[in-house]
Coordinates of C-alpha atoms in Angstrom, one line a residue:
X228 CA 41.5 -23.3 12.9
X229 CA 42.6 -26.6 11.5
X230 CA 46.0 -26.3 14.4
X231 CA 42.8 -25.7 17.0
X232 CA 40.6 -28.3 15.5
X233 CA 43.7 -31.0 15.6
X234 CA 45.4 -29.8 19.3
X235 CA 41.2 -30.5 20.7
X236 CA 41.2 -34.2 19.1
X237 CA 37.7 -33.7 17.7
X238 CA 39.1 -34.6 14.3
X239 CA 42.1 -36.3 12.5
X240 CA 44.4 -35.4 9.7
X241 CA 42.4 -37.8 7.4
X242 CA 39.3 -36.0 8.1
X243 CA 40.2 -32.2 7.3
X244 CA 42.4 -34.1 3.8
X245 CA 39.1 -35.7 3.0
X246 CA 36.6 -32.2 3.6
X247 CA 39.7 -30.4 1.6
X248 CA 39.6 -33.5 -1.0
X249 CA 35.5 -33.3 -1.1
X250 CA 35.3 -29.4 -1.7
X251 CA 38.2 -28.9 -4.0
X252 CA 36.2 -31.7 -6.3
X253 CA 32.9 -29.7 -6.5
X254 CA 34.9 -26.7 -7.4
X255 CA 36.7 -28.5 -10.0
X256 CA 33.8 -30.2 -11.5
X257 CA 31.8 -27.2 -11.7
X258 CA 34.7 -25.0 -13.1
X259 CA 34.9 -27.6 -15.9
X260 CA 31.1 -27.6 -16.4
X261 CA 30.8 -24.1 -16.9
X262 CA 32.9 -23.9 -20.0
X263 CA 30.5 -25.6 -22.3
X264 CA 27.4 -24.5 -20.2
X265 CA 24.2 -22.8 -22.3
X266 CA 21.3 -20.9 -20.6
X267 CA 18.3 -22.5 -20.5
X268 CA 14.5 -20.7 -20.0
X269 CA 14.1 -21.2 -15.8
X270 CA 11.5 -23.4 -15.1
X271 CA 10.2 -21.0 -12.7
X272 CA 10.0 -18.4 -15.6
X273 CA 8.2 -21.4 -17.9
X274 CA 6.0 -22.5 -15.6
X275 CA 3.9 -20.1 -13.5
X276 CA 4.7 -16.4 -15.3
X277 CA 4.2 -17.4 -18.9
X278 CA 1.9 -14.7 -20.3
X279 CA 3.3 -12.3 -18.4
X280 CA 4.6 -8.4 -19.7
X281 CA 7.2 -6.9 -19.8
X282 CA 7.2 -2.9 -19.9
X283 CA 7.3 -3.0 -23.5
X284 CA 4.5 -4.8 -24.1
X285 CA 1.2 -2.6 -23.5
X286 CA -1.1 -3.9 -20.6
X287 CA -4.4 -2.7 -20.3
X288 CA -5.8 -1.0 -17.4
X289 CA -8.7 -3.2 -15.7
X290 CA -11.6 -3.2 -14.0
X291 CA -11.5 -4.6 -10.5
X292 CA -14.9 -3.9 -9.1
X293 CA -16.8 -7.5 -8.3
X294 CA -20.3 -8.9 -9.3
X295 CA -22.7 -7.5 -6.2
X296 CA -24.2 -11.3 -5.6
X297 CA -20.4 -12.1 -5.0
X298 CA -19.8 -9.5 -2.8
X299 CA -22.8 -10.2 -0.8
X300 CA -22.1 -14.5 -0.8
X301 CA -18.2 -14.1 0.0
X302 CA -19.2 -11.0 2.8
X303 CA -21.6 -13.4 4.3
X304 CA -19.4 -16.5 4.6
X305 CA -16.8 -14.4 6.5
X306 CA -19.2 -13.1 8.6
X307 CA -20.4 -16.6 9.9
X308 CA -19.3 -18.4 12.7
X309 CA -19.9 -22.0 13.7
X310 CA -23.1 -22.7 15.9
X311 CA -21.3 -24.1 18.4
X312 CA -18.3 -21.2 18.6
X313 CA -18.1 -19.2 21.5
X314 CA -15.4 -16.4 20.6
X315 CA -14.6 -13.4 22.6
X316 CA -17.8 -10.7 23.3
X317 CA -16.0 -7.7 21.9
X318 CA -14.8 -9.9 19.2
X319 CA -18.5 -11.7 18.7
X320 CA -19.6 -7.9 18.4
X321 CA -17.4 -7.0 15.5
X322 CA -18.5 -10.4 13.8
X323 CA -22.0 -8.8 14.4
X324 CA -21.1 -5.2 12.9
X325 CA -19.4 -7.0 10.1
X326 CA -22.5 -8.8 9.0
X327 CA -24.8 -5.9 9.5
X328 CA -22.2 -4.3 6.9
X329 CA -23.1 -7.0 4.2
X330 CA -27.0 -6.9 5.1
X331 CA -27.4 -3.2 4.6
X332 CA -24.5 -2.6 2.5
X333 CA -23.2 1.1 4.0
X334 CA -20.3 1.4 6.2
X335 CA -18.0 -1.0 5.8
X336 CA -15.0 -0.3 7.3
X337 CA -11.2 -0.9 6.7
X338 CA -10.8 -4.2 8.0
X339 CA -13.9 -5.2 6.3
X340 CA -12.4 -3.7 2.6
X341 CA -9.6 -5.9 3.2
X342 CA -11.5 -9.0 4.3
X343 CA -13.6 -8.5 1.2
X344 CA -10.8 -7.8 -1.2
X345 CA -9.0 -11.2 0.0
X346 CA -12.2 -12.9 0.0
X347 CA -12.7 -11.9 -3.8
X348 CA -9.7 -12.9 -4.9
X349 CA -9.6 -16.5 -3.2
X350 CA -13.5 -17.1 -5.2
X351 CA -11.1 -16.3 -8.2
X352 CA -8.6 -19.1 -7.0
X353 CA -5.7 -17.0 -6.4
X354 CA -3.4 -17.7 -3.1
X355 CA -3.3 -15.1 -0.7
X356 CA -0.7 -14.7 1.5
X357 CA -0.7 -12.5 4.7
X358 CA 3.0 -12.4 7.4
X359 CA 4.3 -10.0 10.2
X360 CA 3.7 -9.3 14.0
X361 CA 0.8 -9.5 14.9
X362 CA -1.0 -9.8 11.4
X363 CA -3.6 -12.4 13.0
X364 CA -5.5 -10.1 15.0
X365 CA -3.8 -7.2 13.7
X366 CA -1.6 -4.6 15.9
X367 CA -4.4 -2.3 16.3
X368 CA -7.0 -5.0 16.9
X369 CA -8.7 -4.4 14.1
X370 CA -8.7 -7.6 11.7
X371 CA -9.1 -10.6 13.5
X372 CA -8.8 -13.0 10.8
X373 CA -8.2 -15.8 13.2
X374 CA -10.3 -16.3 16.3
X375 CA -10.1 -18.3 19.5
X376 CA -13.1 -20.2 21.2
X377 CA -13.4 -18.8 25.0
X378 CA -13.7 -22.3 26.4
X379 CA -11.9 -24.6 24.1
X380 CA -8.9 -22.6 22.8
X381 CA -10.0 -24.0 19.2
X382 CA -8.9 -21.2 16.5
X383 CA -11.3 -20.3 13.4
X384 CA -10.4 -18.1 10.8
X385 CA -13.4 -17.5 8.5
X386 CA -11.3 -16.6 5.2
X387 CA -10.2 -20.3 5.4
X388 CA -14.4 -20.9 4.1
X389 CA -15.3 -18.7 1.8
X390 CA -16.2 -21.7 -0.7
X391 CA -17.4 -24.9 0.1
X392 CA -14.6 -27.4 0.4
X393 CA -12.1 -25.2 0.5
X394 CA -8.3 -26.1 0.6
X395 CA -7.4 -24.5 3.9
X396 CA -4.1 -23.5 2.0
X397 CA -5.3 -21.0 0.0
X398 CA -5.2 -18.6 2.5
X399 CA -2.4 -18.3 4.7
X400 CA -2.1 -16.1 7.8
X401 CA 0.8 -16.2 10.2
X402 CA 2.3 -14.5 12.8
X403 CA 6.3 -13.9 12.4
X404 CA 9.0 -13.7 14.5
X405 CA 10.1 -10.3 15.0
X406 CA 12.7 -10.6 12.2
X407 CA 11.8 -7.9 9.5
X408 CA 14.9 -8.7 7.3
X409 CA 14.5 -12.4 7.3
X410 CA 10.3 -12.7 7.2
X411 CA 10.2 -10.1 4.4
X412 CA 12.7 -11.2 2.3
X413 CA 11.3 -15.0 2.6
X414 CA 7.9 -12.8 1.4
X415 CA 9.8 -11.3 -1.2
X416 CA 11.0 -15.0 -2.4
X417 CA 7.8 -16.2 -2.2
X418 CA 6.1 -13.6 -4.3
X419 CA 8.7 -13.9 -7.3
X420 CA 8.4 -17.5 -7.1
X421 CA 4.5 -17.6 -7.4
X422 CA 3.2 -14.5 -9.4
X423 CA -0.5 -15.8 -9.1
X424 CA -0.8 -15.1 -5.3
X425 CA -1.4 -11.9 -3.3
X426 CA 1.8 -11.7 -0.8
X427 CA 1.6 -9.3 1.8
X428 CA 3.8 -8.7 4.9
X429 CA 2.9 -6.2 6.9
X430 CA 5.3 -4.1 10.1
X431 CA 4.0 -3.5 13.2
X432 CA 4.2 0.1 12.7
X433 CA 5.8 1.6 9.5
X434 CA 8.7 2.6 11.4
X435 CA 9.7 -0.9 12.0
X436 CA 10.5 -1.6 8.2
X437 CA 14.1 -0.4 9.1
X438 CA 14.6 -3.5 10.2
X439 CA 14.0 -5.0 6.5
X440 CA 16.1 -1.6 4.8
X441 CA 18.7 -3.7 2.6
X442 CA 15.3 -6.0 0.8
X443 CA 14.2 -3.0 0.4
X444 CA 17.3 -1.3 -1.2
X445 CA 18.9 -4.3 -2.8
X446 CA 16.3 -6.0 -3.7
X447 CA 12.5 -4.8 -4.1
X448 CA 13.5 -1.4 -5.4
X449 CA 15.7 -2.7 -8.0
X450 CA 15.1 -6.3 -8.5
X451 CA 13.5 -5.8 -11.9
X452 CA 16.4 -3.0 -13.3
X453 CA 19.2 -5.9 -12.1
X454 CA 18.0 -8.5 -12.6
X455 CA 14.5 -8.5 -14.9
X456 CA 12.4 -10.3 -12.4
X457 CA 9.1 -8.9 -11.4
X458 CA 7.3 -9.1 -7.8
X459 CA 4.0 -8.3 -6.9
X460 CA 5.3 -8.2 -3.3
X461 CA 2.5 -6.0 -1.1
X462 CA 4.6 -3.8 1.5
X463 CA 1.5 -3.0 4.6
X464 CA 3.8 0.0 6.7
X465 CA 1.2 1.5 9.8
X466 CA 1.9 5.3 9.4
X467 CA 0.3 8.6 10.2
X468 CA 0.7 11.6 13.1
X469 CA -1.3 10.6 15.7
X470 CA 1.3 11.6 19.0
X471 CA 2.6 8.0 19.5
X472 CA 6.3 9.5 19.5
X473 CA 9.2 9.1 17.1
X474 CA 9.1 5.4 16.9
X475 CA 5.2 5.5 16.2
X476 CA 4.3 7.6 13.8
X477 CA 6.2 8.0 10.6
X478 CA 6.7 5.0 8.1
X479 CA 9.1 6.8 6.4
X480 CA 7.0 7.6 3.3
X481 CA 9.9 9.6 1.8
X482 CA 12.4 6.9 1.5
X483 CA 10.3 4.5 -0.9
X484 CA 9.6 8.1 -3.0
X485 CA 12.9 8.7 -3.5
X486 CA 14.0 5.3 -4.4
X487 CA 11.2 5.7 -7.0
X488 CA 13.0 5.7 -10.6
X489 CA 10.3 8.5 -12.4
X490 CA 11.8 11.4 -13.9
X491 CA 10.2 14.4 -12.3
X492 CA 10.5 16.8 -15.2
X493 CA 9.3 15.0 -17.5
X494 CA 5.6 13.9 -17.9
X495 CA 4.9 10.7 -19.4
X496 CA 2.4 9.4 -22.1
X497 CA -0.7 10.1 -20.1
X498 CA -3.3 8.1 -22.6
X499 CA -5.7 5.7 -21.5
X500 CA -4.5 3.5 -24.2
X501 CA -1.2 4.2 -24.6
X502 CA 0.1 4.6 -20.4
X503 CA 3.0 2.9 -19.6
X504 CA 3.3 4.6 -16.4
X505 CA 3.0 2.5 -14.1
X506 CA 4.9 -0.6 -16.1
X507 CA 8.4 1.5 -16.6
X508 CA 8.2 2.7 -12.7
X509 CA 9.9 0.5 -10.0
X510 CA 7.1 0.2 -7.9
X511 CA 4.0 2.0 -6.7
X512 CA 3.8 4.0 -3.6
X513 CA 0.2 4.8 -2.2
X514 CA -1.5 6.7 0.9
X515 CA -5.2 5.3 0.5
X516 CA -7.4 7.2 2.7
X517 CA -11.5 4.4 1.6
X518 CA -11.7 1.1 2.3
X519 CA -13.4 0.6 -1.2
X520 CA -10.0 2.1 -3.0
X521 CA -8.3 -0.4 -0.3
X522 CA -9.8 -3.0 -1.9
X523 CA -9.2 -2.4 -6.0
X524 CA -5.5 -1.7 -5.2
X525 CA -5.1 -5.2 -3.3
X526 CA -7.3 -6.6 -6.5
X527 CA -5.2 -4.5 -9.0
X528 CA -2.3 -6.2 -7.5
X529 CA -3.7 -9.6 -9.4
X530 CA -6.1 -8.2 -12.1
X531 CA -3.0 -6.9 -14.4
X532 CA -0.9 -8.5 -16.5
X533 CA 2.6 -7.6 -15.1
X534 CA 3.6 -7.8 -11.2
X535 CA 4.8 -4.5 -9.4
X536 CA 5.4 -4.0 -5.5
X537 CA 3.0 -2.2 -4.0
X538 CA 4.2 0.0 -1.1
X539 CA 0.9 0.6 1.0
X540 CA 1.1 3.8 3.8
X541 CA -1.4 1.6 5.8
X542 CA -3.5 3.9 8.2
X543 CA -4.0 3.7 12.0
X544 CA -7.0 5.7 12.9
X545 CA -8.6 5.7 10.2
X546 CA -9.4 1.9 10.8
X547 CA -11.9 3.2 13.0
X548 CA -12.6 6.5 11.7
X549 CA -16.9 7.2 11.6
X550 CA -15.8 9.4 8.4
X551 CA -13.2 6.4 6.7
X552 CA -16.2 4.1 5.5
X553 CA -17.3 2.6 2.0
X554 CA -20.9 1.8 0.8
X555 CA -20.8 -2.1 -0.5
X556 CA -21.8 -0.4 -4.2
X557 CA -18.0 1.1 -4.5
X558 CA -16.8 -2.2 -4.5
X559 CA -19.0 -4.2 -6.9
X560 CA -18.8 -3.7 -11.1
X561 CA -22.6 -2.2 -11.6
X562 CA -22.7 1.0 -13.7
X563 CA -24.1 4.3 -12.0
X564 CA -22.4 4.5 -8.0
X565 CA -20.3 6.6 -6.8
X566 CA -17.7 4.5 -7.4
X567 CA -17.9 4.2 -11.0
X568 CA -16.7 6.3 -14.1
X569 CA -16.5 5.8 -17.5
X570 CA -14.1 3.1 -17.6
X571 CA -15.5 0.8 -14.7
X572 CA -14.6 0.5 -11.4
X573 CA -11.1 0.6 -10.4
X574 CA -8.7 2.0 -7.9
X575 CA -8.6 5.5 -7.8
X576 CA -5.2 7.3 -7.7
X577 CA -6.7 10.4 -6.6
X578 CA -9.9 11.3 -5.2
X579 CA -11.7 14.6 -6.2
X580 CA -12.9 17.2 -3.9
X581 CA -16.3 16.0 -2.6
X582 CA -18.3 18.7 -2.6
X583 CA -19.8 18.0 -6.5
X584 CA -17.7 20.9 -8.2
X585 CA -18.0 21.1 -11.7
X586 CA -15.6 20.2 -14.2
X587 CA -14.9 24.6 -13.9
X588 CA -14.8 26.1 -10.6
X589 CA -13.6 29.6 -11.0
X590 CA -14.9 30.8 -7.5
X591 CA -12.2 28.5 -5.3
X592 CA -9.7 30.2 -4.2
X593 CA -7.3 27.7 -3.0
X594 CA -6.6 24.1 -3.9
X595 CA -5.4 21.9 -1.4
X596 CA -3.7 18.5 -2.4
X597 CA -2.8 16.2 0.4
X598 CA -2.6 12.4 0.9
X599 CA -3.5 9.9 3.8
X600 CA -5.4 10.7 7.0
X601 CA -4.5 14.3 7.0
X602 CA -7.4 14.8 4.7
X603 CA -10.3 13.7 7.0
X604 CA -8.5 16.6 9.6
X605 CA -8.3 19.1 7.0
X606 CA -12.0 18.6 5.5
X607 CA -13.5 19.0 9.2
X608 CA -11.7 22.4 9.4
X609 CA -13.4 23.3 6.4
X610 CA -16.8 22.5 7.7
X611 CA -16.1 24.5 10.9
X612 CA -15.2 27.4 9.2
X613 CA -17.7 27.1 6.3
X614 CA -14.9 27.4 3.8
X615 CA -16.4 26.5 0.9
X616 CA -14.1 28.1 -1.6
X617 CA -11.2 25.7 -0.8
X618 CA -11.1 22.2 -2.6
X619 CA -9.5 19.6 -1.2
X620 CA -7.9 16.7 -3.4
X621 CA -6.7 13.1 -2.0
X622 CA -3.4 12.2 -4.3
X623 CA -4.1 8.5 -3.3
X624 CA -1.4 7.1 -5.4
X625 CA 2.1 9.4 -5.1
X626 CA 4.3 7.4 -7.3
X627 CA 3.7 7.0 -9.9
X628 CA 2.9 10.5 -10.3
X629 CA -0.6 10.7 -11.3
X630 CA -0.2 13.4 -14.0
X631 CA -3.3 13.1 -15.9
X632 CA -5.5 13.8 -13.1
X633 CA -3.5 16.5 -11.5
X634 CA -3.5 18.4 -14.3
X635 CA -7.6 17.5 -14.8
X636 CA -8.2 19.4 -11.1
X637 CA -5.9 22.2 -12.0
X638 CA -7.7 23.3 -14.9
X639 CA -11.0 22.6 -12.9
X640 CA -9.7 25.7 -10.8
X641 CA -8.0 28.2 -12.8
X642 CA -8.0 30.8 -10.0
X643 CA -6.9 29.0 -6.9
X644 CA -3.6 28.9 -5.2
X645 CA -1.8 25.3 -5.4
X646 CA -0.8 24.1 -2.2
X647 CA 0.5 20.6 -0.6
X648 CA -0.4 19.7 3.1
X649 CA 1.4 16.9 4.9
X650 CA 1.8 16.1 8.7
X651 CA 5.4 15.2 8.1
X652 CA 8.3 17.7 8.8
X653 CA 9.1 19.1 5.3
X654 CA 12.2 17.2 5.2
X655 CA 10.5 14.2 5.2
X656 CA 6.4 12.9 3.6
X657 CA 6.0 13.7 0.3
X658 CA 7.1 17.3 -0.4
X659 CA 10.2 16.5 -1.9
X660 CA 8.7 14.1 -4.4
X661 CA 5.4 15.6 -5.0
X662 CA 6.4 19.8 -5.3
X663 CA 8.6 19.1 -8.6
X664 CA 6.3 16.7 -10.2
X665 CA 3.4 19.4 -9.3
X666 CA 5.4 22.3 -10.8
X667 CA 6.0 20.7 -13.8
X668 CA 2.3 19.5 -13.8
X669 CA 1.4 22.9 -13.5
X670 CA 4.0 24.7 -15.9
X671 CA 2.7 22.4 -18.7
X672 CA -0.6 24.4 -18.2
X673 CA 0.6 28.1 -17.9
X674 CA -0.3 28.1 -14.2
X675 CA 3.2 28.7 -12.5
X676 CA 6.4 27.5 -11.1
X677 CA 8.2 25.1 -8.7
X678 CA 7.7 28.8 -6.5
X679 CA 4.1 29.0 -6.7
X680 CA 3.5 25.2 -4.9
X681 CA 3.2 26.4 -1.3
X682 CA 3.8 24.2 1.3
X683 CA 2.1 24.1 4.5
X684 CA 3.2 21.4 7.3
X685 CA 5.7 21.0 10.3
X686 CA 9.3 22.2 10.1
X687 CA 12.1 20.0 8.9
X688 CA 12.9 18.4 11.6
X689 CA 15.6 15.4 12.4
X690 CA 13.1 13.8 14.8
X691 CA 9.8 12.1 12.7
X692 CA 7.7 13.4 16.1
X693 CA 7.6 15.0 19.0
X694 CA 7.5 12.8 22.1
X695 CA 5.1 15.1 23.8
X696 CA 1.4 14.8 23.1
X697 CA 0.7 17.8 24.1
X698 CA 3.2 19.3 21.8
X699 CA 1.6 16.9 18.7
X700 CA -1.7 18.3 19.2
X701 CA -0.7 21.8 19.3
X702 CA 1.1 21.2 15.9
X703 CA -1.4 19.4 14.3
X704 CA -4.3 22.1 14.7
X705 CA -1.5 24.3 13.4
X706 CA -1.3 23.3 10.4
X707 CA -4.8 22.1 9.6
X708 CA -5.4 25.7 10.3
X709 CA -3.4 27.2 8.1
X710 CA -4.3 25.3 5.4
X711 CA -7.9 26.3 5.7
X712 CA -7.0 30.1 6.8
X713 CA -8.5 32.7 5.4
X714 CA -5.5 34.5 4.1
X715 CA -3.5 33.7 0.8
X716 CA -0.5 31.7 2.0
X717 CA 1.9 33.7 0.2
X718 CA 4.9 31.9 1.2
X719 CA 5.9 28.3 2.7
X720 CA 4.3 27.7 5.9
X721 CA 5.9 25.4 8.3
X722 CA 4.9 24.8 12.1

């Protein structure tokens, strides 16, 4: 190169001896530097995550619900528009809807849990932090956090004045170039840098975080084992069966599960006051099927006194789902709602059967566990067919395993047969992870084996999807069906 550089005349024999002199002098300098060299505390570390815990240190679980006159002030200041605004008419409309959401309180959507939740936190004066393609309006046109004026081309994004006088920086939306490895691990920087703000970066569609696999493997995974430094890094992956194809439908739910460091045959100190769970596991995977549980796992996110990435299995139809709705009480910290139990309001990491059983239900036959948008499928089978000895229960948060409650709805019903449903070809979802966990759940009570967790979904598969819609539906009744059917499933049931 330095034979090419010379024949071309671009540069001399001085210049390469003085780049040669300039490097081999750093080198030298630094070698000799590093022999009397002590570690100092990194002012990073000093600085913004004093106060922080590490997984031995206890931290308690907290509340995350909000004061209702906050909810209702922060809802109505993203709901307004300048007078003089004139944004799009489908847009204007869902500005409308939005409002009417704060005024009566019932409803609220997805977009709106998420709104609120960011909302919240920037009242609290934390930074939050949204990237990825698309993120602005949101691939499935369901966020619009910044808007356009019709005539002017002016852009507004109401999350920029939730308080008066508010720094404009606080929150940050951007659309990114479609660079998943370089926008997510500049996320991923960010987030270790400033443990104070929510950082989220979201994918297109799940599928699309391929793109970013090696911060994922090298570095989010594993970042605290190697190297002791926590993230609170927010992962938003689009994914659920809704006959879009292979490249549309699966985020690949199994991968972050088995990259999850939980021992599967053992089950961990379970006590409210003693749970370390979630502090001595990598990260946290979750499938979240309410806006309201949405919104305390974004606030969790903050309201805790360690950082952990959150891996979110964001939904697609469910953003507009009439069933997939929150009343404005699940959100807020007032004793006696729904959303409520005897520790507060939180995030809930799974979500009984609806139908007010009892804490002893020996009259259902079958219990059926599932996670994500699969649920809302399986419960309207249920009310067609009037089957109302079969429980259905949301795992909300897979990893980590939440063995405490499991265990709580298998005693509930002593009698029924334990089954998981998933959309995904058994090779991929959450079988793998979930049927060992379960079985050990369930040997620990004297209610069976790793071969009494039957399984009922597609057939493994090296394709996510079918490409044929047709073909989708057809599968997807399937299964629904024969999670519902009247029949024992006596063995593994794959369509």
């Amino acid at each position: 190169y330095r034979n090419k550089l010379l024949e071309s005349g671009q540069v001399t024999d001085d210049d390469i001896g003085n780049i040669s002199q300039k490097v081999s002098t750093i080198l030298n300098d630094e070698f000799l530097a590093s022999k009397d060299y002590v570690p100092k505390r990194r002012d990073w570390l000093s600085a913004y995550w004093t106060g922080f815990k590490s997984p031995e240190q206890i931290s308690r679980v907290r509340n995350t619900g909000v004061k209702p006159e906050i909810l209702k002030n922060v809802g109505k200041a993203i709901t307004t528009l300048p007078d003089n605004f004139k944004p799009h008419r489908a847009v204007k409309k869902v500005y409308e809807q939005r409002a009417q959401m704060i005024e009566t309180g019932e409803g609220l959507d997805w977009a709106m849990g998420e709104a609120l939740a960011f909302a919240t936190l920037l009242v609290e004066g934390n930074h939050v932090r949204l990237s990825g393609q698309d993120v602005e309006r949101g691939t499935f046109s369901h966020r619009h956090s910044v808007i356009h004026d019709q005539e002017t081309g002016e852009q507004y994004c109401p999350l920029d004045h939730v308080i008066i006088n508010q720094n404009e920086e606080m929150f940050t939306v951007s659309n990114s170039s479609l660079s998943e490895f370089g926008v997510l691990g500049f996320e991923l920087g960010y987030s270790m840098e400033n443990p104070n703000s929510l950082v989220m970066w979201e994918a297109q569609f799940g599928d699309f975080a391929n793109g970013a696999q090696v911060i994922f493997d090298q570095f989010i995974s594993s970042g605290e084992a190697k190297w002791l430094r926590q993230t609170g890094l927010v992962v938003l992956l689009p994914h659920g069966y809704d006959g879009q194809g292979p490249e549309h439908s699966s985020a690949r739910l199994e991968r972050y599960l088995q990259m999850s460091d939980d021992n599967p045959f053992v089950i961990p100190e379970m006590d409210t006051t003693l749970r370390k769970q979630i502090q001595e596991c990598n990260w946290q995977v979750v499938n979240v099927t309410t806006p309201a549980n949405y919104f305390h796992v974004l606030r969790r996110q903050i309201h805790r006194e360690f950082r952990k990435p959150l891996i979110v299995m964001s939904p697609k139809n469910l953003l507009r789902h009439k069933d997939c709705k929150s009343n404005l009480s699940e959100f807020d910290d007032v004793q006696g709602h729904p959303g409520f139990d005897k520790q507060g309001t939180r995030f809930k990491r799974l979500i009984k059967d609806q139908n007010m059983h009892s804490d002893l239900e020996e009259g259902i036959r079958r219990l059926v566990l599932c996670s994500g948008k699969v649920y809302y499928e399986l419960d309207d089978e249920r009310k067609k067919n009037n089957a109302t000895d079969i429980a259905i229960c949301r795992v909300e948060q897979l990893c980590p395993f939440p063995y405490d409650l499991i265990r709580r709805e298998l005693k509930r019903y002593p009698n029924a047969e334990i089954v998981w449903c998933q959309e995904e070809p058994m090779n991929m979802g959450a079988y793998n992870y979930i049927a060992p966990r379960l079985a050990t759940a369930m040997t620990a009570l004297g209610r069976g084996t790793f071969d009494d967790v039957r399984y009922v979904g597609r057939a493994p598969s090296a394709s996510t999807a079918t490409g044929f819609y047709s073909m989708h539906v057809k599968e997807q009744a399937e299964l629904v069906q024969k999670a519902i059917q009247p029949e024992p499933i006596k063995t593994n049931t794959t369509i």
